[in-house]
Amino acid sequence: MSKYYLNYLDELEAEAIYVLREVWAQFQKPVILFSGGKDSIVVTHLAQKAFYPSKIPFPLMHVDTGHNFPETIKFRDDLINSLGVELLVGSVQDSIDQGRVAEERGKHATRNALQITTLLDAIENNKIDCAIGGGRRDEEKARAKERFFSHRDEFGQWDPKNQRPELWNIFNGKYFEGEHFRVFPISNWTEMDVWNYIKREKIEIPSLYYAHIREVVWRSNSWIPYSEFTVLEENEAVLSKKIRFRTLGDITITGGIESEADTLEKIVDEVSAMRNTERGNRSDDKRSESAMEDRKRQGYF
Amino acid sequence: MKIDNNQLLRFTTAGSVDDGKSTLIGRLLYDSKSIFEDQLISIENTSKRRGHEGIDLALFTDGLRDEREQGITIDVAYRYFTTPKRKFIIADTPGHVQYTRNMVTGASTANVAIILVDARHGVIEQTKRHAFIASLLQIPHIIVCVNKMDLVDFTEDAYNNVISQFEEFSSKFLIKDIRFIPISALLGDNVVNRSENMDWYQGAPLLHTLETMHISSDLNKVDARFPVQTVLRPQREGFLDYRGYAGRVASGIFRLGDEITVMPSGFTSKIKSIDTFDGELEEAHAPMSIAITLEDDIDIGRGDMIVRSNNKPETSQDMEVMLCWLHNNPARPRAKYTIMHTSNEQKAMIKEVLYKIDINTLKSKTDDDSLNMNDICKVTLRTTKPLMYDCYRENRTTGSIILIDDSTNETVAAGMIL
């Protein structure tokens, strides 16, 4: 006799597929925000499952900071080809060239905050009413209160103190002209769940997640990749290390960890033994105790 | 860790302001080694800055900046931890401001409610409210944690008092499974590790209880209900005539060849295939997300419900509902709202407020038909077209609704169909 309950990964998967189908049913023009990181790859994989045997019925959208790992862009283009879906790109470089935003200056300058304007412009220009993200509630304390269906006002802003209550599995995606929603199908997943799922489903991920030899600089307690965008300080040295990345973002701020994990099995073992949160290596979150909350209020991912 | 059989358990925590709820959650996370080193260091620093001795476990559950500044929790926050036996999702609901709205939200998806009682004070009014809401939302299991046992010298009497007080008032509630555990969240007694101070308690500590309690019967596996979310029409080679109805099994089990009826049209057919990305299935049960194809070509869309022909839900435009008002704007008399029920959406009107429950005395009042924030009322609703529903007590998915105010698009009420 079969068992009539799901294990937790199957239940998380069924929940995410349900959420993605609700998006398709409730919105006019949704997109998946695709960064090339593992979470957006998992969301894309789940969307493939949700609409099979149809193709994913909406585009993927990449907010391109211009500071990319070349591996990420290649991965993105290959995936788009194999899925046969449309790709939209919002370019931070374009936003700078158009004078919409100004580049930060100094050693710790990043394009992280600039993405907000590019993202909101891309949403407005493409008339997008729902941006599906790979955000998870376990990532950061401001995300712990995020809804599955998260309302954004006409300025793209999140009001954490005035969120719609979300009960059972009934999602209210109603909005007025100019407003939009952010939807997070894997809200209830942890980093460990994501890795276990990638391993179980044999999902292809960029080589950057596997341990590899790379030129790096020690900065803010992690190994920052040395690239054409790196401005070296006097006391900094470029070293060659075997590292891997736990998250992927802008190449100038994504820190790697020293690791020997070059297979999915080894990564899962390493993550389960890990004593630091994955965002611990992201210098964008270290600026202040409420750095993430402040960016989210303004319209960040 | 073996993933194959590990289940997901969702629980909500309720307690008054000083019952030690945040400390309990911090203790569960800390003792089950679910806290990362950088989180721990950040909390040690904050504890030191605020002049605490040791680490303040309650800080783990602090979320938004306003809360950190004011030292209170203002919205439902979700926490996660995993043990070798289960994955857990905690809906951490605030103790005071807007507690009804938030607890109802957190309770709506929970398998278990943990209700905290301060051993020194015993059962107080808030305890009764929390138990009432847990029973109203039909949370299948309740665990009453009698906390701060260290402050009553770990005596059995204090614990027994709480049990008898609780049994007394809760006997008229619809609670299927209730357990009591004496704990000290601050010191860790009976949270993850067995207490060495309470030999008289023979039961399991909290975490062991959560890891082992039977939850696979929490979902209704009897009444087969499949609300259609969307229709899949791939129109590509190999699938040119494919017409799949995508949705999540709300309850019960569907098998190949089952005789089904599509509601509300009443057309009948048989299940031809149950499809997923990973292949066809012989059968599917709640809460699986699948696509169903039928032997016959029938016009089916979002909002319709596929059910087994020999077991149909209620169909009516009029229903009695326990309504919890969630919004600052009170209900407008005879106003129309959008009602969402499974994947079905239409208009509804609150025809009559039958009575209001005084959340403090738990008695019903018939002389007050206003609906304000945090009010719980029994009302009659009328919808523009028939709704296909089961009573909430039998089916949490097909028995629940929300109301949306079209002038603001806000969710203003949650309802349980009687």
XYZ file of C-alpha atoms in Angstrom:
719
model
C 0.000 0.000 0.000
C 1.251 3.480 -0.761
C 1.772 6.106 1.888
C -0.592 9.048 1.795
C 1.667 11.794 3.031
C 4.477 13.771 1.444
C 8.011 14.123 2.696
C 9.039 17.711 3.366
C 10.806 18.326 0.053
C 7.795 17.071 -1.892
C 5.521 19.240 0.229
C 7.683 22.323 -0.355
C 7.729 21.551 -4.065
C 3.925 21.121 -4.218
C 3.493 24.430 -2.364
C 5.835 26.299 -4.738
C 4.114 24.869 -7.820
C 0.743 25.904 -6.386
C 2.047 29.458 -5.842
C 3.478 29.678 -9.375
C 0.170 28.550 -10.879
C -1.666 31.150 -8.780
C 0.649 33.798 -10.240
C -0.129 32.723 -13.780
C -3.866 32.707 -13.046
C -3.990 36.029 -11.200
C -1.561 38.318 -13.061
C -1.393 39.735 -16.575
C 2.366 39.941 -17.082
C 4.513 38.073 -14.573
C 8.265 37.483 -14.894
C 10.790 35.399 -12.984
C 13.606 37.547 -11.608
C 16.636 35.571 -12.703
C 20.028 36.344 -11.196
C 21.843 33.167 -12.189
C 22.018 32.241 -8.506
C 20.855 28.884 -7.201
C 17.570 30.180 -5.762
C 16.353 31.681 -9.048
C 17.518 28.523 -10.829
C 15.403 26.431 -8.464
C 12.394 28.732 -8.997
C 12.834 28.341 -12.769
C 13.011 24.567 -12.383
C 9.798 24.646 -10.317
C 8.098 26.792 -12.975
C 9.029 24.176 -15.558
C 7.270 21.591 -13.388
C 4.267 23.809 -12.696
C 3.336 24.277 -16.349
C 4.508 21.016 -17.889
C 3.767 19.949 -20.616
C 3.506 23.633 -21.547
C 6.633 25.785 -21.613
C 7.082 28.337 -18.852
C 4.449 30.841 -19.998
C 6.293 34.010 -18.948
C 9.756 35.576 -19.442
C 12.801 35.526 -17.206
C 14.165 38.943 -16.283
C 17.791 39.616 -15.384
C 18.873 42.806 -13.643
C 22.395 43.101 -14.948
C 24.775 45.127 -12.769
C 27.429 45.000 -15.474
C 29.716 43.452 -12.843
C 29.055 39.844 -13.729
C 30.832 36.591 -13.388
C 31.230 35.585 -17.062
C 30.117 32.075 -16.027
C 26.749 33.441 -14.877
C 25.955 35.072 -18.220
C 26.833 31.960 -20.177
C 24.751 29.845 -17.838
C 21.813 32.227 -18.218
C 21.928 32.190 -22.018
C 22.217 28.408 -22.211
C 19.241 27.991 -19.881
C 17.091 30.438 -21.842
C 17.861 28.523 -25.036
C 17.026 25.145 -23.589
C 13.741 26.377 -22.060
C 12.710 28.333 -25.122
C 11.513 31.295 -23.067
C 11.972 35.027 -23.500
C 14.717 36.923 -21.617
C 14.320 40.528 -20.498
C 17.387 42.426 -19.305
C 17.437 45.548 -17.145
C 20.879 47.102 -17.281
C 22.402 49.084 -14.402
C 24.974 50.443 -16.871
C 22.113 51.894 -18.940
C 20.617 53.471 -15.806
C 23.990 55.098 -15.080
C 24.444 56.239 -18.706
C 20.951 57.736 -18.706
C 21.717 59.600 -15.490
C 18.998 57.736 -13.566
C 21.536 56.784 -10.885
C 25.073 57.768 -9.949
C 27.863 55.285 -9.348
C 29.040 54.936 -5.732
C 32.642 55.957 -5.058
C 35.439 54.559 -2.928
C 36.813 51.175 -2.006
C 33.491 49.757 -0.854
C 31.543 51.124 -3.820
C 29.104 48.600 -5.270
C 26.271 48.664 -7.717
C 24.044 46.799 -5.302
C 21.811 49.699 -4.317
C 21.713 50.977 -7.902
C 19.904 47.818 -8.933
C 16.764 49.082 -7.205
C 16.240 51.848 -9.790
C 17.044 49.557 -12.708
C 14.700 46.876 -11.400
C 11.821 49.299 -10.836
C 12.373 50.927 -14.262
C 12.384 47.505 -15.942
C 9.165 46.574 -14.151
C 7.500 49.812 -15.221
C 8.764 49.837 -18.816
C 7.737 46.246 -19.448
C 4.368 46.736 -17.685
C 5.180 43.861 -15.346
C 2.587 43.312 -12.628
C 4.316 40.476 -10.814
C 8.005 39.778 -10.311
C 8.668 36.263 -9.018
C 11.758 36.043 -6.845
C 13.827 33.368 -5.157
C 13.791 35.116 -1.778
C 13.558 32.872 1.271
C 12.393 33.786 4.748
C 15.369 32.104 6.403
C 17.889 34.346 4.611
C 17.669 37.457 6.693
C 15.604 38.825 9.568
C 13.685 41.369 7.438
C 12.644 38.570 5.086
C 11.128 36.497 7.923
C 7.934 38.550 7.740
C 7.638 38.632 3.988
C 4.438 37.267 2.453
C 4.249 34.814 -0.453
C 2.304 37.510 -2.337
C 3.952 40.762 -1.368
C 2.338 44.018 -2.418
C 4.388 46.970 -3.788
C 2.917 50.446 -4.088
C 3.208 52.643 -7.186
C 6.710 53.657 -6.063
C 7.687 50.018 -5.849
C 7.972 50.258 -2.093
C 7.315 47.609 0.529
C 5.451 48.613 3.677
C 6.343 45.917 6.213
C 3.961 47.264 8.849
C 0.969 47.258 6.558
C 1.080 43.900 4.836
C -2.021 42.010 3.817
C -2.693 39.093 6.116
C -2.147 35.798 4.304
C -4.332 32.928 5.472
C -4.473 29.255 4.487
C -3.415 29.023 0.865
C -5.593 31.845 -0.406
C -3.518 34.533 -2.083
C -4.871 38.013 -2.743
C -3.033 39.405 -5.782
C -5.295 42.411 -6.389
C -3.656 45.709 -7.230
C -4.364 49.126 -8.695
C -2.802 50.506 -11.875
C 0.918 51.144 -11.433
C 1.325 48.865 -8.422
C 2.855 45.437 -8.605
C 3.537 42.283 -6.620
C 6.613 40.382 -5.653
C 5.934 36.680 -5.225
C 8.256 34.266 -3.436
C 7.380 30.626 -4.186
C 10.240 29.215 -2.089
C 9.560 31.402 0.963
C 9.466 28.359 3.232
C 12.699 26.766 2.009
C 15.998 26.991 3.846
C 19.448 27.010 2.260
C 19.731 23.336 3.166
C 16.395 22.534 1.495
C 17.546 24.272 -1.683
C 20.771 22.246 -1.801
C 19.034 18.973 -1.012
C 16.526 19.715 -3.758
C 19.229 20.599 -6.312
C 20.939 17.318 -5.465
C 17.740 15.266 -5.632
C 16.551 16.825 -8.887
C 20.057 16.882 -10.411
C 19.573 20.541 -11.344
C 22.430 22.114 -13.250
C 24.018 25.097 -11.477
C 26.895 27.420 -12.472
C 30.391 26.022 -11.935
C 31.055 28.885 -9.476
C 29.210 26.974 -6.749
C 31.780 24.172 -6.939
C 35.236 24.514 -5.445
C 37.681 25.864 -7.995
C 41.013 27.725 -8.109
C 40.526 31.479 -8.437
C 42.418 34.741 -7.894
C 40.978 36.447 -4.840
C 41.482 39.282 -2.370
C 40.825 38.999 1.390
C 38.268 41.691 2.238
C 35.505 42.010 4.868
C 36.245 38.515 6.179
C 35.799 36.697 2.905
C 37.533 35.990 -0.384
C 36.387 38.536 -2.949
C 37.133 37.516 -6.555
C 39.794 39.578 -8.289
C 38.300 41.012 -11.469
C 38.656 43.979 -13.811
C 36.476 45.943 -11.373
C 38.663 45.398 -8.309
C 40.409 48.470 -6.905
C 43.305 47.159 -4.810
C 44.271 48.849 -1.556
C 47.921 49.169 -0.613
C 47.907 46.353 1.941
C 45.863 43.964 -0.205
C 47.331 41.113 -2.202
C 45.905 38.961 -4.972
C 46.165 35.316 -3.997
C 45.284 32.069 -5.685
C 42.911 29.967 -3.566
C 40.606 26.996 -3.931
C 37.243 28.528 -3.170
C 33.567 28.250 -3.934
C 30.632 30.654 -3.651
C 27.585 30.101 -1.469
C 25.576 32.841 -3.174
C 26.109 34.559 -6.499
C 25.618 38.244 -7.067
C 27.594 41.217 -8.249
C 31.208 40.023 -8.693
C 32.565 42.959 -6.679
C 30.777 42.013 -3.454
C 30.245 38.266 -3.594
C 32.643 36.607 -1.206
C 33.759 33.014 -1.555
C 34.810 30.520 1.081
C 37.783 28.202 1.022
C 36.454 24.790 0.166
C 37.273 21.391 -1.286
C 33.634 20.684 -2.157
C 33.670 19.975 -5.884
C 30.594 17.718 -6.098
C 26.968 18.262 -5.040
C 27.322 15.567 -2.372
C 30.292 17.369 -0.863
C 28.512 20.734 -1.023
C 25.459 19.361 0.800
C 27.745 17.865 3.467
C 29.644 21.127 3.768
C 26.510 23.275 4.016
C 25.019 21.058 6.703
C 28.189 21.382 8.757
C 28.457 25.126 8.127
C 28.443 27.463 11.095
C 27.762 30.754 9.284
C 24.729 31.966 7.355
C 25.202 32.236 3.609
C 24.629 35.988 3.602
C 27.487 36.285 6.098
C 29.710 36.548 3.032
C 27.728 39.368 1.468
C 29.201 42.733 2.306
C 25.977 44.468 1.217
C 24.231 43.106 4.330
C 27.007 44.177 6.667
C 26.483 47.888 6.292
C 24.065 48.075 9.241
C 21.758 45.911 11.315
C 18.779 46.828 9.155
C 20.581 47.083 5.786
C 18.339 44.503 4.141
C 15.132 45.948 5.553
C 16.007 49.434 4.308
C 16.751 48.186 0.798
C 13.604 46.050 0.725
C 11.416 48.999 1.723
C 12.742 50.884 -1.304
C 11.943 48.078 -3.697
C 14.910 45.702 -3.577
C 14.495 42.041 -4.511
C 19.919 12.746 7.027
C 17.268 10.596 5.368
C 14.874 12.814 3.485
C 12.536 10.135 2.190
C 10.159 9.967 5.103
C 10.839 13.185 6.954
C 7.693 15.258 7.211
C 7.094 18.964 7.507
C 5.409 20.172 10.694
C 4.077 23.725 10.967
C 3.443 25.133 14.402
C 2.376 28.418 15.831
C 3.299 29.849 19.207
C 0.966 31.895 21.360
C 1.566 33.489 24.686
C 1.142 36.733 26.572
C 3.790 39.412 26.536
C 5.939 38.034 29.324
C 5.303 34.322 28.995
C 8.721 33.782 27.477
C 7.599 32.906 23.965
C 10.598 34.433 22.223
C 12.895 32.797 24.746
C 11.282 29.422 24.032
C 11.784 29.757 20.283
C 15.351 30.956 20.830
C 15.929 27.933 23.089
C 14.537 25.485 20.507
C 16.767 26.956 17.801
C 19.809 27.184 20.062
C 19.641 23.732 21.635
C 18.818 22.048 18.326
C 21.926 23.774 16.916
C 19.937 25.676 14.304
C 21.615 29.000 14.965
C 24.576 30.050 12.914
C 27.752 31.427 14.401
C 27.444 34.901 12.858
C 23.866 35.201 14.200
C 25.084 34.103 17.609
C 27.912 36.643 17.650
C 25.584 39.444 16.554
C 23.185 38.526 19.365
C 25.936 38.228 21.957
C 27.025 41.751 21.033
C 23.494 43.125 21.296
C 22.929 41.341 24.633
C 26.119 42.845 26.011
C 25.208 46.316 24.782
C 21.845 46.093 26.503
C 23.426 44.872 29.730
C 22.124 41.289 29.742
C 23.952 38.554 31.567
C 24.833 35.879 29.023
C 22.887 35.841 25.776
C 19.300 36.961 25.497
C 17.730 34.086 23.518
C 14.690 36.206 22.743
C 16.804 38.330 20.394
C 16.886 35.510 17.830
C 13.311 36.207 16.903
C 13.591 39.976 16.578
C 12.850 40.985 13.038
C 12.102 44.456 11.822
C 13.830 47.590 13.022
C 10.756 48.982 14.801
C 10.512 45.789 16.790
C 14.149 45.794 17.790
C 13.790 49.361 18.958
C 10.564 48.793 20.849
C 11.336 45.250 21.973
C 8.025 43.883 20.689
C 6.863 41.667 17.828
C 4.386 43.342 15.484
C 3.747 40.833 12.751
C 3.802 37.098 12.117
C 7.388 36.032 11.509
C 8.400 32.655 10.171
C 11.342 30.629 11.510
C 12.802 27.380 10.292
C 14.722 24.537 11.788
C 15.390 20.965 10.934
C 16.241 17.971 13.055
C 17.198 14.511 11.831
C 13.502 13.592 12.127
C 11.512 16.553 10.779
C 11.571 19.983 9.216
C 9.771 22.639 11.246
C 8.161 25.938 10.307
C 7.337 28.227 13.217
C 4.735 30.952 12.748
C 5.791 33.294 15.534
C 2.786 35.472 16.357
C 2.845 38.611 18.464
C 1.497 38.573 21.977
C -0.440 41.802 22.223
C -1.118 44.363 19.493
C -3.560 42.953 16.960
C -3.035 39.517 18.399
C -6.292 38.071 17.063
C -5.547 38.995 13.470
C -2.005 37.714 13.706
C -2.758 34.561 15.607
C -5.548 33.666 13.177
C -3.078 34.137 10.322
C -0.395 32.010 11.956
C -2.915 29.362 13.001
C -4.482 28.948 9.560
C -1.769 26.611 8.274
C -0.516 25.114 11.551
C -0.532 21.452 12.545
C 0.255 22.337 16.145
C -0.355 25.306 18.449
C 2.007 25.799 21.345
C 0.299 27.812 24.069
C 2.525 29.198 26.782
C 1.322 29.625 30.322
C 3.358 31.242 33.095
C 3.459 28.669 35.922
C 3.283 31.463 38.523
C 0.079 32.968 37.156
C -1.701 29.921 35.781
C -4.399 30.221 33.147
C -5.267 33.851 32.440
C -7.713 35.469 30.048
C -5.226 35.518 27.193
C -4.654 31.776 27.550
C -8.376 31.238 27.020
C -8.354 33.468 23.938
C -5.428 31.595 22.471
C -7.056 28.222 23.093
C -10.302 29.516 21.640
C -8.619 30.729 18.463
C -6.714 27.454 18.137
C -9.992 25.554 18.323
C -11.766 28.031 16.025
C -9.054 27.549 13.393
C -9.150 23.799 14.042
C -5.464 23.358 14.694
C -5.274 19.562 15.023
C -2.910 19.465 18.038
C -2.377 21.736 21.024
C 0.611 21.634 23.350
C 0.323 23.690 26.515
C 3.816 24.544 27.752
C 3.755 25.437 31.435
C 6.747 27.774 31.432
C 8.935 29.309 34.138
C 8.851 26.144 36.233
C 12.186 27.323 37.671
C 10.324 30.185 39.371
C 7.945 27.806 41.182
C 10.709 25.504 42.393
C 9.828 22.915 39.745
C 6.856 21.747 41.836
C 4.292 19.377 40.398
C 1.446 21.277 42.087
C 1.932 24.378 39.961
C 1.854 22.214 36.833
C -1.248 20.291 37.936
C -3.046 23.547 38.712
C -2.565 24.736 35.155
C -3.830 21.416 33.782
C -7.022 21.489 35.833
C -7.663 25.160 35.076
C -7.158 24.486 31.384
C -9.342 21.372 31.306
C -12.099 23.266 33.042
C -12.556 26.025 30.491
C -11.521 24.144 27.347
C -13.928 21.215 27.633
C -16.491 22.957 25.450
C -13.956 23.697 22.709
C -13.414 21.448 19.739
C -9.884 20.324 20.428
C -8.867 16.896 19.199
C -5.495 16.430 20.828
C -4.040 18.303 23.785
C -0.849 17.719 25.782
C 0.851 19.482 28.692
C 4.610 19.869 29.227
C 6.311 21.605 32.200
C 9.293 23.595 30.928
C 11.785 26.329 31.668
C 12.585 28.049 28.382
C 15.197 30.194 30.117
C 17.158 27.243 31.527
C 16.234 24.723 28.844
C 14.342 22.207 31.009
C 12.170 19.866 28.865
C 12.566 21.966 25.748
C 15.134 19.965 23.802
C 16.720 18.148 26.702
C 14.947 16.282 29.473
C 14.795 18.214 32.732
C 16.832 16.977 35.658
C 14.721 19.059 38.012
C 11.330 17.419 37.432
C 11.526 13.668 38.067
C 7.769 13.618 38.534
C 7.157 14.391 34.849
C 7.177 11.146 32.864
C 6.315 12.584 29.442
C 8.605 13.617 26.598
C 10.315 17.004 26.244
C 8.818 19.473 23.754
C 11.105 18.815 20.794
C 10.712 15.037 21.019
C 6.937 15.520 21.133
C 7.054 17.697 18.012
C 9.311 15.221 16.255
C 7.149 12.188 16.841
C 3.499 13.226 16.982
C 1.241 11.733 14.321
C 0.435 14.426 11.740
C -0.117 12.531 8.502
C -3.847 12.311 9.291
C -4.149 16.084 9.760
C -5.211 16.547 6.146
C -8.598 15.223 5.047
C -7.932 12.101 2.917
C -11.590 11.149 2.531
C -13.352 13.779 0.448
C -11.683 14.073 -2.956
C -11.652 17.759 -3.965
C -9.636 19.312 -6.786
C -10.076 23.064 -7.348
C -8.870 23.944 -10.852
C -6.235 26.699 -10.801
C -5.523 26.983 -14.503
C -5.816 25.026 -17.747
C -2.682 23.751 -19.498
C -2.859 23.793 -23.312
C 0.706 23.319 -24.567
C -0.133 23.451 -28.305
C 3.208 22.027 -29.216
C 4.243 18.857 -30.946
C 3.291 15.746 -29.087
C 0.709 17.616 -27.027
C -1.477 19.259 -29.661
C -4.761 18.011 -28.209
C -3.590 18.078 -24.595
C -5.915 19.760 -22.132
C -4.754 19.396 -18.543
C -6.422 20.863 -15.472
C -3.732 22.122 -13.147
C -4.267 22.373 -9.405
C -3.429 21.107 -5.971
C -5.450 18.276 -4.432
C -7.293 20.056 -1.593
C -8.312 16.843 0.136
C -8.853 13.165 -0.460
C -7.363 10.878 -3.103
C -7.929 10.740 -6.870
C -7.173 7.616 -8.917
C -7.010 6.810 -12.628
C -10.438 5.874 -13.936
C -12.318 7.560 -11.060
C -15.806 8.731 -11.982
C -15.753 12.466 -11.432
C -18.169 15.355 -11.529
C -17.197 18.881 -12.451
C -18.815 21.487 -10.205
C -20.790 23.651 -10.648
C -21.682 22.491 -14.209
C -22.451 18.927 -13.080
C -20.851 17.292 -16.132
C -19.394 13.859 -15.458
C -16.374 12.067 -16.874
C -13.520 9.761 -15.883
C -9.920 10.546 -14.997
C -7.782 9.678 -18.006
C -4.396 10.639 -16.612
C -2.740 12.287 -13.625
C 0.308 14.131 -14.917
C 3.416 15.652 -13.423
C 6.733 16.799 -14.886
C 8.249 13.628 -13.431
C 5.770 11.295 -15.095
C 2.231 9.966 -14.909
C 0.783 8.812 -11.597
C -1.731 6.114 -10.679
C -3.144 8.197 -7.860
C -2.700 11.576 -6.196
C -3.581 12.810 -2.715
C -3.607 16.074 -0.785
C -1.527 18.278 -0.903
C 0.032 17.241 -4.247
C 0.239 19.642 -7.196
C -0.738 17.772 -10.360
C -2.536 18.089 -13.687
C -5.603 15.967 -14.488
C -6.865 15.046 -17.944
C -10.358 13.659 -18.525
C -11.840 11.109 -20.950
C -14.337 13.666 -22.284
C -14.025 17.165 -23.658
C -15.760 19.379 -21.122
C -15.552 23.133 -20.718
C -13.646 23.585 -17.447
C -11.841 26.642 -16.135
C -10.363 28.269 -13.069
C -12.817 28.297 -10.196
C -14.391 24.959 -11.107
C -13.945 21.988 -8.812
C -13.428 18.365 -9.815
C -14.822 15.934 -7.222
C -15.533 12.214 -7.094
C -19.098 11.649 -8.270
C -20.071 9.637 -5.192
C -18.944 12.312 -2.712
C -19.896 15.884 -3.465
C -19.439 19.092 -1.481
C -22.258 21.383 -0.388
C -23.456 23.779 -3.072
C -25.188 26.934 -1.977
C -25.357 30.711 -2.280
C -26.154 31.097 1.392
C -23.921 29.967 4.210
C -23.177 30.570 7.843
C -19.616 31.625 8.492
C -17.468 32.417 11.525
C -15.854 35.621 10.366
C -12.738 37.206 11.827
C -12.409 40.871 10.868
C -8.808 41.749 10.029
C -8.911 45.369 8.945
C -8.995 48.815 10.545
C -11.959 49.806 8.383
C -15.071 48.218 9.901
C -17.524 46.261 7.788
C -20.021 48.399 5.926
C -23.601 47.200 6.332
C -24.850 45.248 3.315
C -21.667 46.142 1.403
C -20.421 43.771 -1.280
C -16.983 42.226 -1.009
C -14.948 40.004 -3.277
C -14.870 36.515 -1.815
C -11.988 34.127 -2.527
C -12.626 30.462 -1.855
C -10.114 27.903 -3.190
C -9.571 29.069 -6.794
C -13.087 30.468 -7.013
C -13.725 34.181 -6.851
C -16.988 36.111 -6.844
C -18.947 38.741 -4.929
C -20.479 38.230 -1.530
C -22.621 40.229 0.869
C -22.735 39.982 4.641
C -26.486 39.581 5.102
C -26.715 39.370 8.846
C -24.507 39.359 11.918
C -26.006 36.615 14.082
C -23.800 37.178 17.109
C -20.418 38.459 18.145
C -18.064 36.546 20.425
C -16.703 38.570 23.297
C -13.095 37.483 23.152
C -12.617 38.273 26.841
C -15.533 36.321 28.281
C -15.954 33.977 25.287
C -19.686 34.589 25.539
C -21.805 35.550 22.556
C -23.463 38.949 22.250
C -26.453 39.477 19.994
C -26.947 43.197 20.574
C -23.903 44.338 18.610
C -23.741 43.804 14.860
C -20.708 45.949 14.067
C -17.607 44.249 12.652
C -14.375 45.894 13.755
C -10.719 44.912 13.695
C -10.167 41.647 15.615
C -13.893 40.940 16.032
C -15.076 37.363 15.636
C -18.709 37.045 14.558
C -21.066 34.436 13.239
C -22.620 35.851 10.069
C -24.687 34.769 7.105
C -23.127 35.341 3.697
C -24.806 35.359 0.317
C -22.745 34.903 -2.847
C -23.716 35.821 -6.411
C -23.296 32.221 -7.598
C -23.294 28.947 -5.679
C -20.100 28.124 -3.808
C -18.846 24.505 -3.616
C -17.724 24.013 -0.038
C -17.367 21.661 2.901
C -17.698 22.759 6.481
C -14.392 24.006 7.876
C -14.394 21.418 10.644
C -14.203 18.673 7.987
C -11.991 20.439 5.506
C -9.706 23.385 6.181
C -9.090 24.037 2.463
C -12.593 23.899 1.005
C -14.139 25.370 4.172
C -12.154 28.606 4.314
C -12.709 31.973 2.634
C -11.301 35.489 2.646
C -13.101 38.754 1.901
C -11.465 41.576 -0.072
C -12.601 45.195 -0.074
C -12.729 46.302 -3.717
C -12.175 49.949 -2.814
C -8.753 49.213 -1.248
C -7.949 45.681 -2.542
C -7.079 44.798 1.055
C -7.923 41.482 2.665
C -10.454 42.493 5.325
C -11.770 39.226 6.746
C -11.111 35.514 7.095
C -13.980 33.095 7.374
C -14.639 29.520 8.359
C -17.763 27.984 6.856
C -19.978 26.222 9.410
